[in-house]
Amino acid sequence: GDSVTQMEGPVTLSEEAFLTINCTYTATGYPSLFWYVQYPGEGLQLLLKATKADDKGSNKGFEATYRKETTSFHLEKGSVQVSDSAVYFCALLDTGRRALTFGSGTRLQVQP
Amino acid sequence: EADIYQTPRYLVIGTGKKITLECSQTMGHDKMYWYQQDPGMELHLIHYSYGVNSTEKGDLSSESTVSRIRTEHFPLTLESARPSHTSQYLCASSDGSTLRGYTFGSGTRLTVV
């Protein structure tokens, strides 16, 4: 079945450091891929998405490229801020699947 | 501005009580979902609905029940709360397209004492 694997956290960085959170997936079809962010005490917010191979999703300085050959969708940001501290979830939605399949989440802590 | 609303945000309740967690959306989405989020952050699908009078159980077995009498409303009920039900419950909706993601509510954090 479909699955999403994320790097384990927590990831602790200093402000202005470069961020990479790895995400790989297994799917039978050609899924759409998403990154969601969850701030403390809140629900999930859609951060960015990509719907086909080689698409790049971007938002608020974050980017991720849909790599079909490596089945990956790594999240990157060139310079993190303290306000980026949150939990990040990678997810996929495949045609015919009943619901989003989420990774286990990666907690990011950015220190001033 | 949120288009999907969950109430209450926080609830502390005694064992054996009946509770209903409310979820409403104003986007006219046909598909709605309930996820349970454990302290380790993982999200588990417990219920979903593809439209009015349609409800299905998700991947994680749950003692809760849901109903979908109106498109905009998807409440979750626990007939007899137990400490093992303590968790965060997240409601989401979608228009069914794989090109767009889900819209999530802010969640209800339930504590059963």
PDB file of C-alpha atoms in Angstrom:
ATOM      1  CA  GLY A   1       0.000   0.000   0.000  1.00  0.00           C
ATOM      2  CA  ASP A   2       0.895   3.665  -0.127  1.00  0.00           C
ATOM      3  CA  SER A   3       3.324   4.964   2.473  1.00  0.00           C
ATOM      4  CA  VAL A   4       5.385   8.041   3.318  1.00  0.00           C
ATOM      5  CA  THR A   5       8.693   8.000   5.179  1.00  0.00           C
ATOM      6  CA  GLN A   6      10.117  11.140   6.780  1.00  0.00           C
ATOM      7  CA  MET A   7      13.372  11.752   8.556  1.00  0.00           C
ATOM      8  CA  GLU A   8      13.044  11.557  12.290  1.00  0.00           C
ATOM      9  CA  GLY A   9      13.311  14.623  14.424  1.00  0.00           C
ATOM     10  CA  PRO A  10      13.677  16.757  16.212  1.00  0.00           C
ATOM     11  CA  VAL A  11      15.743  18.839  13.849  1.00  0.00           C
ATOM     12  CA  THR A  12      17.430  21.675  15.725  1.00  0.00           C
ATOM     13  CA  LEU A  13      18.922  24.562  13.766  1.00  0.00           C
ATOM     14  CA  SER A  14      20.181  28.036  14.413  1.00  0.00           C
ATOM     15  CA  GLU A  15      18.414  30.978  12.828  1.00  0.00           C
ATOM     16  CA  GLU A  16      19.413  31.548   9.167  1.00  0.00           C
ATOM     17  CA  ALA A  17      20.633  27.958   8.748  1.00  0.00           C
ATOM     18  CA  PHE A  18      19.703  25.845   5.722  1.00  0.00           C
ATOM     19  CA  LEU A  19      16.920  23.331   6.212  1.00  0.00           C
ATOM     20  CA  THR A  20      16.320  19.980   4.562  1.00  0.00           C
ATOM     21  CA  ILE A  21      13.665  17.536   5.703  1.00  0.00           C
ATOM     22  CA  ASN A  22      13.743  14.307   3.730  1.00  0.00           C
ATOM     23  CA  CYS A  23      10.588  12.618   2.486  1.00  0.00           C
ATOM     24  CA  THR A  24      10.277   9.514   0.332  1.00  0.00           C
ATOM     25  CA  TYR A  25       7.131   7.746  -0.729  1.00  0.00           C
ATOM     26  CA  THR A  26       5.777   4.466  -2.026  1.00  0.00           C
ATOM     27  CA  ALA A  27       2.695   4.533  -4.216  1.00  0.00           C
ATOM     28  CA  THR A  28       1.113   2.398  -6.886  1.00  0.00           C
ATOM     29  CA  GLY A  29       0.090   5.301  -9.106  1.00  0.00           C
ATOM     30  CA  TYR A  30       1.218   8.857  -9.684  1.00  0.00           C
ATOM     31  CA  PRO A  31       0.205  10.643  -6.517  1.00  0.00           C
ATOM     32  CA  SER A  32      -0.001  14.301  -5.664  1.00  0.00           C
ATOM     33  CA  LEU A  33       2.454  15.248  -2.929  1.00  0.00           C
ATOM     34  CA  PHE A  34       2.038  17.749  -0.107  1.00  0.00           C
ATOM     35  CA  TRP A  35       3.826  19.317   2.804  1.00  0.00           C
ATOM     36  CA  TYR A  36       1.746  20.410   5.761  1.00  0.00           C
ATOM     37  CA  VAL A  37       2.884  22.411   8.780  1.00  0.00           C
ATOM     38  CA  GLN A  38       1.453  22.253  12.294  1.00  0.00           C
ATOM     39  CA  TYR A  39       2.218  25.048  14.734  1.00  0.00           C
ATOM     40  CA  PRO A  40       1.854  24.357  18.472  1.00  0.00           C
ATOM     41  CA  GLY A  41      -1.757  23.868  19.495  1.00  0.00           C
ATOM     42  CA  GLU A  42      -3.065  24.213  15.947  1.00  0.00           C
ATOM     43  CA  GLY A  43      -4.387  22.071  13.127  1.00  0.00           C
ATOM     44  CA  LEU A  44      -2.480  21.368   9.924  1.00  0.00           C
ATOM     45  CA  GLN A  45      -1.937  24.020   7.280  1.00  0.00           C
ATOM     46  CA  LEU A  46      -1.063  23.269   3.675  1.00  0.00           C
ATOM     47  CA  LEU A  47       2.460  24.576   3.049  1.00  0.00           C
ATOM     48  CA  LEU A  48       3.038  23.537  -0.563  1.00  0.00           C
ATOM     49  CA  LYS A  49       2.136  20.891  -3.093  1.00  0.00           C
ATOM     50  CA  ALA A  50       3.210  19.272  -6.375  1.00  0.00           C
ATOM     51  CA  THR A  51       0.942  17.264  -8.599  1.00  0.00           C
ATOM     52  CA  LYS A  52       3.270  15.701 -11.168  1.00  0.00           C
ATOM     53  CA  ALA A  53       6.872  14.717 -11.706  1.00  0.00           C
ATOM     54  CA  ASP A  54       9.407  17.565 -11.745  1.00  0.00           C
ATOM     55  CA  ASP A  55       6.878  20.048 -10.358  1.00  0.00           C
ATOM     56  CA  LYS A  56       8.301  22.370  -7.733  1.00  0.00           C
ATOM     57  CA  GLY A  57       6.038  23.546  -4.972  1.00  0.00           C
ATOM     58  CA  SER A  58       6.994  26.708  -3.099  1.00  0.00           C
ATOM     59  CA  ASN A  59       5.579  28.926  -0.368  1.00  0.00           C
ATOM     60  CA  LYS A  60       6.985  31.248   2.319  1.00  0.00           C
ATOM     61  CA  GLY A  61      10.561  30.477   1.248  1.00  0.00           C
ATOM     62  CA  PHE A  62      10.046  26.710   1.430  1.00  0.00           C
ATOM     63  CA  GLU A  63      10.495  24.550  -1.667  1.00  0.00           C
ATOM     64  CA  ALA A  64      10.087  20.905  -2.609  1.00  0.00           C
ATOM     65  CA  THR A  65      10.532  19.173  -5.964  1.00  0.00           C
ATOM     66  CA  TYR A  66       8.595  16.074  -6.999  1.00  0.00           C
ATOM     67  CA  ARG A  67      11.281  13.533  -7.982  1.00  0.00           C
ATOM     68  CA  LYS A  68       9.685  10.514  -9.569  1.00  0.00           C
ATOM     69  CA  GLU A  69      12.996   8.737 -10.222  1.00  0.00           C
ATOM     70  CA  THR A  70      13.923   8.781  -6.531  1.00  0.00           C
ATOM     71  CA  THR A  71      10.305   8.838  -5.236  1.00  0.00           C
ATOM     72  CA  SER A  72      11.196  11.808  -3.076  1.00  0.00           C
ATOM     73  CA  PHE A  73       9.766  15.188  -2.098  1.00  0.00           C
ATOM     74  CA  HIS A  74      12.342  16.774   0.204  1.00  0.00           C
ATOM     75  CA  LEU A  75      11.474  20.066   1.894  1.00  0.00           C
ATOM     76  CA  GLU A  76      14.097  22.839   1.821  1.00  0.00           C
ATOM     77  CA  LYS A  77      14.466  26.401   3.032  1.00  0.00           C
ATOM     78  CA  GLY A  78      17.529  28.524   2.567  1.00  0.00           C
ATOM     79  CA  SER A  79      17.346  30.495   5.806  1.00  0.00           C
ATOM     80  CA  VAL A  80      15.096  29.413   8.660  1.00  0.00           C
ATOM     81  CA  GLN A  81      13.586  31.715  11.262  1.00  0.00           C
ATOM     82  CA  VAL A  82      12.500  31.087  14.829  1.00  0.00           C
ATOM     83  CA  SER A  83       8.912  31.409  13.602  1.00  0.00           C
ATOM     84  CA  ASP A  84       9.419  28.314  11.402  1.00  0.00           C
ATOM     85  CA  SER A  85       9.548  26.131  14.519  1.00  0.00           C
ATOM     86  CA  ALA A  86       6.741  23.635  14.006  1.00  0.00           C
ATOM     87  CA  VAL A  87       6.016  20.047  12.995  1.00  0.00           C
ATOM     88  CA  TYR A  88       6.187  19.313   9.270  1.00  0.00           C
ATOM     89  CA  PHE A  89       4.252  16.476   7.630  1.00  0.00           C
ATOM     90  CA  CYS A  90       4.823  15.026   4.180  1.00  0.00           C
ATOM     91  CA  ALA A  91       1.726  13.464   2.584  1.00  0.00           C
ATOM     92  CA  LEU A  92       0.516  11.866  -0.603  1.00  0.00           C
ATOM     93  CA  LEU A  93      -2.847  11.460  -2.263  1.00  0.00           C
ATOM     94  CA  ASP A  94      -3.143   8.812  -4.907  1.00  0.00           C
ATOM     95  CA  THR A  95      -6.014   8.429  -7.340  1.00  0.00           C
ATOM     96  CA  GLY A  96      -8.538   6.050  -5.874  1.00  0.00           C
ATOM     97  CA  ARG A  97      -7.169   6.351  -2.353  1.00  0.00           C
ATOM     98  CA  ARG A  98      -9.756   7.262   0.177  1.00  0.00           C
ATOM     99  CA  ALA A  99      -7.655   9.750   2.145  1.00  0.00           C
ATOM    100  CA  LEU A 100      -4.295  11.475   2.490  1.00  0.00           C
ATOM    101  CA  THR A 101      -1.454   9.239   3.635  1.00  0.00           C
ATOM    102  CA  PHE A 102       0.819  11.096   6.070  1.00  0.00           C
ATOM    103  CA  GLY A 103       4.372  10.619   7.180  1.00  0.00           C
ATOM    104  CA  SER A 104       5.098  10.511  10.888  1.00  0.00           C
ATOM    105  CA  GLY A 105       6.028  14.206  11.093  1.00  0.00           C
ATOM    106  CA  THR A 106       9.331  15.989  11.753  1.00  0.00           C
ATOM    107  CA  ARG A 107       9.647  18.529  14.539  1.00  0.00           C
ATOM    108  CA  LEU A 108      11.788  21.550  13.674  1.00  0.00           C
ATOM    109  CA  GLN A 109      13.230  23.725  16.417  1.00  0.00           C
ATOM    110  CA  VAL A 110      14.960  26.933  15.364  1.00  0.00           C
ATOM    111  CA  GLN A 111      17.077  28.659  17.990  1.00  0.00           C
ATOM    112  CA  PRO A 112      17.841  32.380  17.913  1.00  0.00           C
TER     113      PRO A 112
ATOM    114  CA  GLU B   1      -9.660  32.906   7.950  1.00  0.00           C
ATOM    115  CA  ALA B   2     -10.691  29.358   8.787  1.00  0.00           C
ATOM    116  CA  ASP B   3     -13.352  27.764   6.618  1.00  0.00           C
ATOM    117  CA  ILE B   4     -13.607  24.676   8.803  1.00  0.00           C
ATOM    118  CA  TYR B   5     -14.483  24.987  12.442  1.00  0.00           C
ATOM    119  CA  GLN B   6     -14.054  22.598  15.319  1.00  0.00           C
ATOM    120  CA  THR B   7     -15.535  22.991  18.757  1.00  0.00           C
ATOM    121  CA  PRO B   8     -14.590  22.815  21.503  1.00  0.00           C
ATOM    122  CA  ARG B   9     -10.856  23.522  21.210  1.00  0.00           C
ATOM    123  CA  TYR B  10     -10.165  21.899  24.566  1.00  0.00           C
ATOM    124  CA  LEU B  11     -12.292  19.495  26.571  1.00  0.00           C
ATOM    125  CA  VAL B  12     -11.614  17.813  29.899  1.00  0.00           C
ATOM    126  CA  ILE B  13     -14.254  15.289  30.838  1.00  0.00           C
ATOM    127  CA  GLY B  14     -14.775  12.440  33.251  1.00  0.00           C
ATOM    128  CA  THR B  15     -14.758   8.756  32.402  1.00  0.00           C
ATOM    129  CA  GLY B  16     -18.085   7.396  31.199  1.00  0.00           C
ATOM    130  CA  LYS B  17     -19.454  10.667  29.869  1.00  0.00           C
ATOM    131  CA  LYS B  18     -20.902  10.991  26.381  1.00  0.00           C
ATOM    132  CA  ILE B  19     -19.270  13.637  24.224  1.00  0.00           C
ATOM    133  CA  THR B  20     -19.714  15.064  20.756  1.00  0.00           C
ATOM    134  CA  LEU B  21     -16.952  16.878  18.918  1.00  0.00           C
ATOM    135  CA  GLU B  22     -18.308  19.304  16.355  1.00  0.00           C
ATOM    136  CA  CYS B  23     -16.912  19.967  12.890  1.00  0.00           C
ATOM    137  CA  SER B  24     -18.444  22.310  10.323  1.00  0.00           C
ATOM    138  CA  GLN B  25     -17.189  23.616   6.983  1.00  0.00           C
ATOM    139  CA  THR B  26     -18.474  26.400   4.766  1.00  0.00           C
ATOM    140  CA  MET B  27     -16.781  25.387   1.517  1.00  0.00           C
ATOM    141  CA  GLY B  28     -19.424  22.964   0.269  1.00  0.00           C
ATOM    142  CA  HIS B  29     -16.930  20.100   0.261  1.00  0.00           C
ATOM    143  CA  ASP B  30     -18.393  16.651  -0.178  1.00  0.00           C
ATOM    144  CA  LYS B  31     -15.541  14.780   1.509  1.00  0.00           C
ATOM    145  CA  MET B  32     -14.808  15.087   5.212  1.00  0.00           C
ATOM    146  CA  TYR B  33     -12.405  13.267   7.497  1.00  0.00           C
ATOM    147  CA  TRP B  34     -11.547  12.718  11.149  1.00  0.00           C
ATOM    148  CA  TYR B  35      -7.956  12.066  12.159  1.00  0.00           C
ATOM    149  CA  GLN B  36      -6.683  11.144  15.614  1.00  0.00           C
ATOM    150  CA  GLN B  37      -3.268  12.506  16.462  1.00  0.00           C
ATOM    151  CA  ASP B  38      -1.319  10.705  19.166  1.00  0.00           C
ATOM    152  CA  PRO B  39       1.307  12.375  21.379  1.00  0.00           C
ATOM    153  CA  GLY B  40       4.007  11.073  19.046  1.00  0.00           C
ATOM    154  CA  MET B  41       2.429  13.303  16.378  1.00  0.00           C
ATOM    155  CA  GLU B  42       1.331  10.545  13.999  1.00  0.00           C
ATOM    156  CA  LEU B  43      -1.995  11.072  12.291  1.00  0.00           C
ATOM    157  CA  HIS B  44      -4.429   8.171  12.028  1.00  0.00           C
ATOM    158  CA  LEU B  45      -7.550   8.259   9.872  1.00  0.00           C
ATOM    159  CA  ILE B  46     -10.504   7.117  12.001  1.00  0.00           C
ATOM    160  CA  HIS B  47     -13.556   8.123   9.929  1.00  0.00           C
ATOM    161  CA  TYR B  48     -14.395   9.603   6.559  1.00  0.00           C
ATOM    162  CA  SER B  49     -17.424  10.585   4.539  1.00  0.00           C
ATOM    163  CA  TYR B  50     -17.928  11.092   0.827  1.00  0.00           C
ATOM    164  CA  GLY B  51     -21.212  12.921   1.211  1.00  0.00           C
ATOM    165  CA  VAL B  52     -24.522  13.100   3.001  1.00  0.00           C
ATOM    166  CA  ASN B  53     -25.516   9.773   4.602  1.00  0.00           C
ATOM    167  CA  SER B  54     -22.110   8.291   3.734  1.00  0.00           C
ATOM    168  CA  THR B  55     -19.731   7.318   6.541  1.00  0.00           C
ATOM    169  CA  GLU B  56     -16.883   4.825   6.652  1.00  0.00           C
ATOM    170  CA  LYS B  57     -14.336   3.681   9.203  1.00  0.00           C
ATOM    171  CA  GLY B  58     -10.738   4.588   8.608  1.00  0.00           C
ATOM    172  CA  ASP B  59      -7.434   2.834   9.103  1.00  0.00           C
ATOM    173  CA  LEU B  60      -7.380   3.021  12.904  1.00  0.00           C
ATOM    174  CA  SER B  61     -10.099   1.250  14.816  1.00  0.00           C
ATOM    175  CA  SER B  62     -12.021   3.705  16.964  1.00  0.00           C
ATOM    176  CA  GLU B  63     -14.893   3.407  19.418  1.00  0.00           C
ATOM    177  CA  SER B  64     -16.236   6.708  18.181  1.00  0.00           C
ATOM    178  CA  THR B  65     -19.086   7.121  15.704  1.00  0.00           C
ATOM    179  CA  VAL B  66     -19.852   9.809  13.150  1.00  0.00           C
ATOM    180  CA  SER B  67     -22.849  11.069  11.215  1.00  0.00           C
ATOM    181  CA  ARG B  68     -23.301  13.134   8.055  1.00  0.00           C
ATOM    182  CA  ILE B  69     -26.829  14.454   7.868  1.00  0.00           C
ATOM    183  CA  ARG B  70     -25.830  17.755   6.257  1.00  0.00           C
ATOM    184  CA  THR B  71     -22.994  18.450   3.863  1.00  0.00           C
ATOM    185  CA  GLU B  72     -21.425  21.037   6.108  1.00  0.00           C
ATOM    186  CA  HIS B  73     -21.569  19.129   9.381  1.00  0.00           C
ATOM    187  CA  PHE B  74     -19.604  16.017  10.454  1.00  0.00           C
ATOM    188  CA  PRO B  75     -19.795  15.458  14.230  1.00  0.00           C
ATOM    189  CA  LEU B  76     -17.904  12.730  16.086  1.00  0.00           C
ATOM    190  CA  THR B  77     -19.445  11.083  19.149  1.00  0.00           C
ATOM    191  CA  LEU B  78     -18.015   8.987  21.977  1.00  0.00           C
ATOM    192  CA  GLU B  79     -20.815   7.263  23.887  1.00  0.00           C
ATOM    193  CA  SER B  80     -18.677   6.538  26.948  1.00  0.00           C
ATOM    194  CA  ALA B  81     -15.356   8.337  27.200  1.00  0.00           C
ATOM    195  CA  ARG B  82     -12.313   6.552  28.612  1.00  0.00           C
ATOM    196  CA  PRO B  83      -8.779   7.746  29.426  1.00  0.00           C
ATOM    197  CA  SER B  84      -7.536   5.852  26.354  1.00  0.00           C
ATOM    198  CA  HIS B  85      -9.558   8.323  24.238  1.00  0.00           C
ATOM    199  CA  THR B  86      -7.339  11.178  25.373  1.00  0.00           C
ATOM    200  CA  SER B  87      -5.897  12.626  22.163  1.00  0.00           C
ATOM    201  CA  GLN B  88      -6.107  15.439  19.665  1.00  0.00           C
ATOM    202  CA  TYR B  89      -8.864  15.064  17.067  1.00  0.00           C
ATOM    203  CA  LEU B  90      -8.508  16.835  13.731  1.00  0.00           C
ATOM    204  CA  CYS B  91     -11.298  17.325  11.210  1.00  0.00           C
ATOM    205  CA  ALA B  92     -10.611  17.999   7.524  1.00  0.00           C
ATOM    206  CA  SER B  93     -12.508  18.457   4.289  1.00  0.00           C
ATOM    207  CA  SER B  94     -11.756  18.354   0.569  1.00  0.00           C
ATOM    208  CA  ASP B  95     -13.468  18.805  -2.767  1.00  0.00           C
ATOM    209  CA  GLY B  96     -12.234  15.376  -3.824  1.00  0.00           C
ATOM    210  CA  SER B  97      -9.582  16.569  -6.235  1.00  0.00           C
ATOM    211  CA  THR B  98      -6.156  14.971  -5.987  1.00  0.00           C
ATOM    212  CA  LEU B  99      -4.726  18.278  -7.165  1.00  0.00           C
ATOM    213  CA  ARG B 100      -5.574  20.061  -3.966  1.00  0.00           C
ATOM    214  CA  GLY B 101      -4.962  19.158  -0.379  1.00  0.00           C
ATOM    215  CA  TYR B 102      -7.269  19.108   2.563  1.00  0.00           C
ATOM    216  CA  THR B 103      -8.386  21.993   4.717  1.00  0.00           C
ATOM    217  CA  PHE B 104      -7.988  21.207   8.408  1.00  0.00           C
ATOM    218  CA  GLY B 105      -9.722  22.572  11.441  1.00  0.00           C
ATOM    219  CA  SER B 106      -7.774  23.732  14.485  1.00  0.00           C
ATOM    220  CA  GLY B 107      -8.455  20.504  16.318  1.00  0.00           C
ATOM    221  CA  THR B 108     -10.038  19.450  19.606  1.00  0.00           C
ATOM    222  CA  ARG B 109      -7.725  18.372  22.378  1.00  0.00           C
ATOM    223  CA  LEU B 110      -9.651  15.867  24.482  1.00  0.00           C
ATOM    224  CA  THR B 111      -8.565  14.783  27.950  1.00  0.00           C
ATOM    225  CA  VAL B 112     -10.539  12.081  29.736  1.00  0.00           C
ATOM    226  CA  VAL B 113      -9.854  11.849  33.459  1.00  0.00           C
TER     227      VAL B 113
END
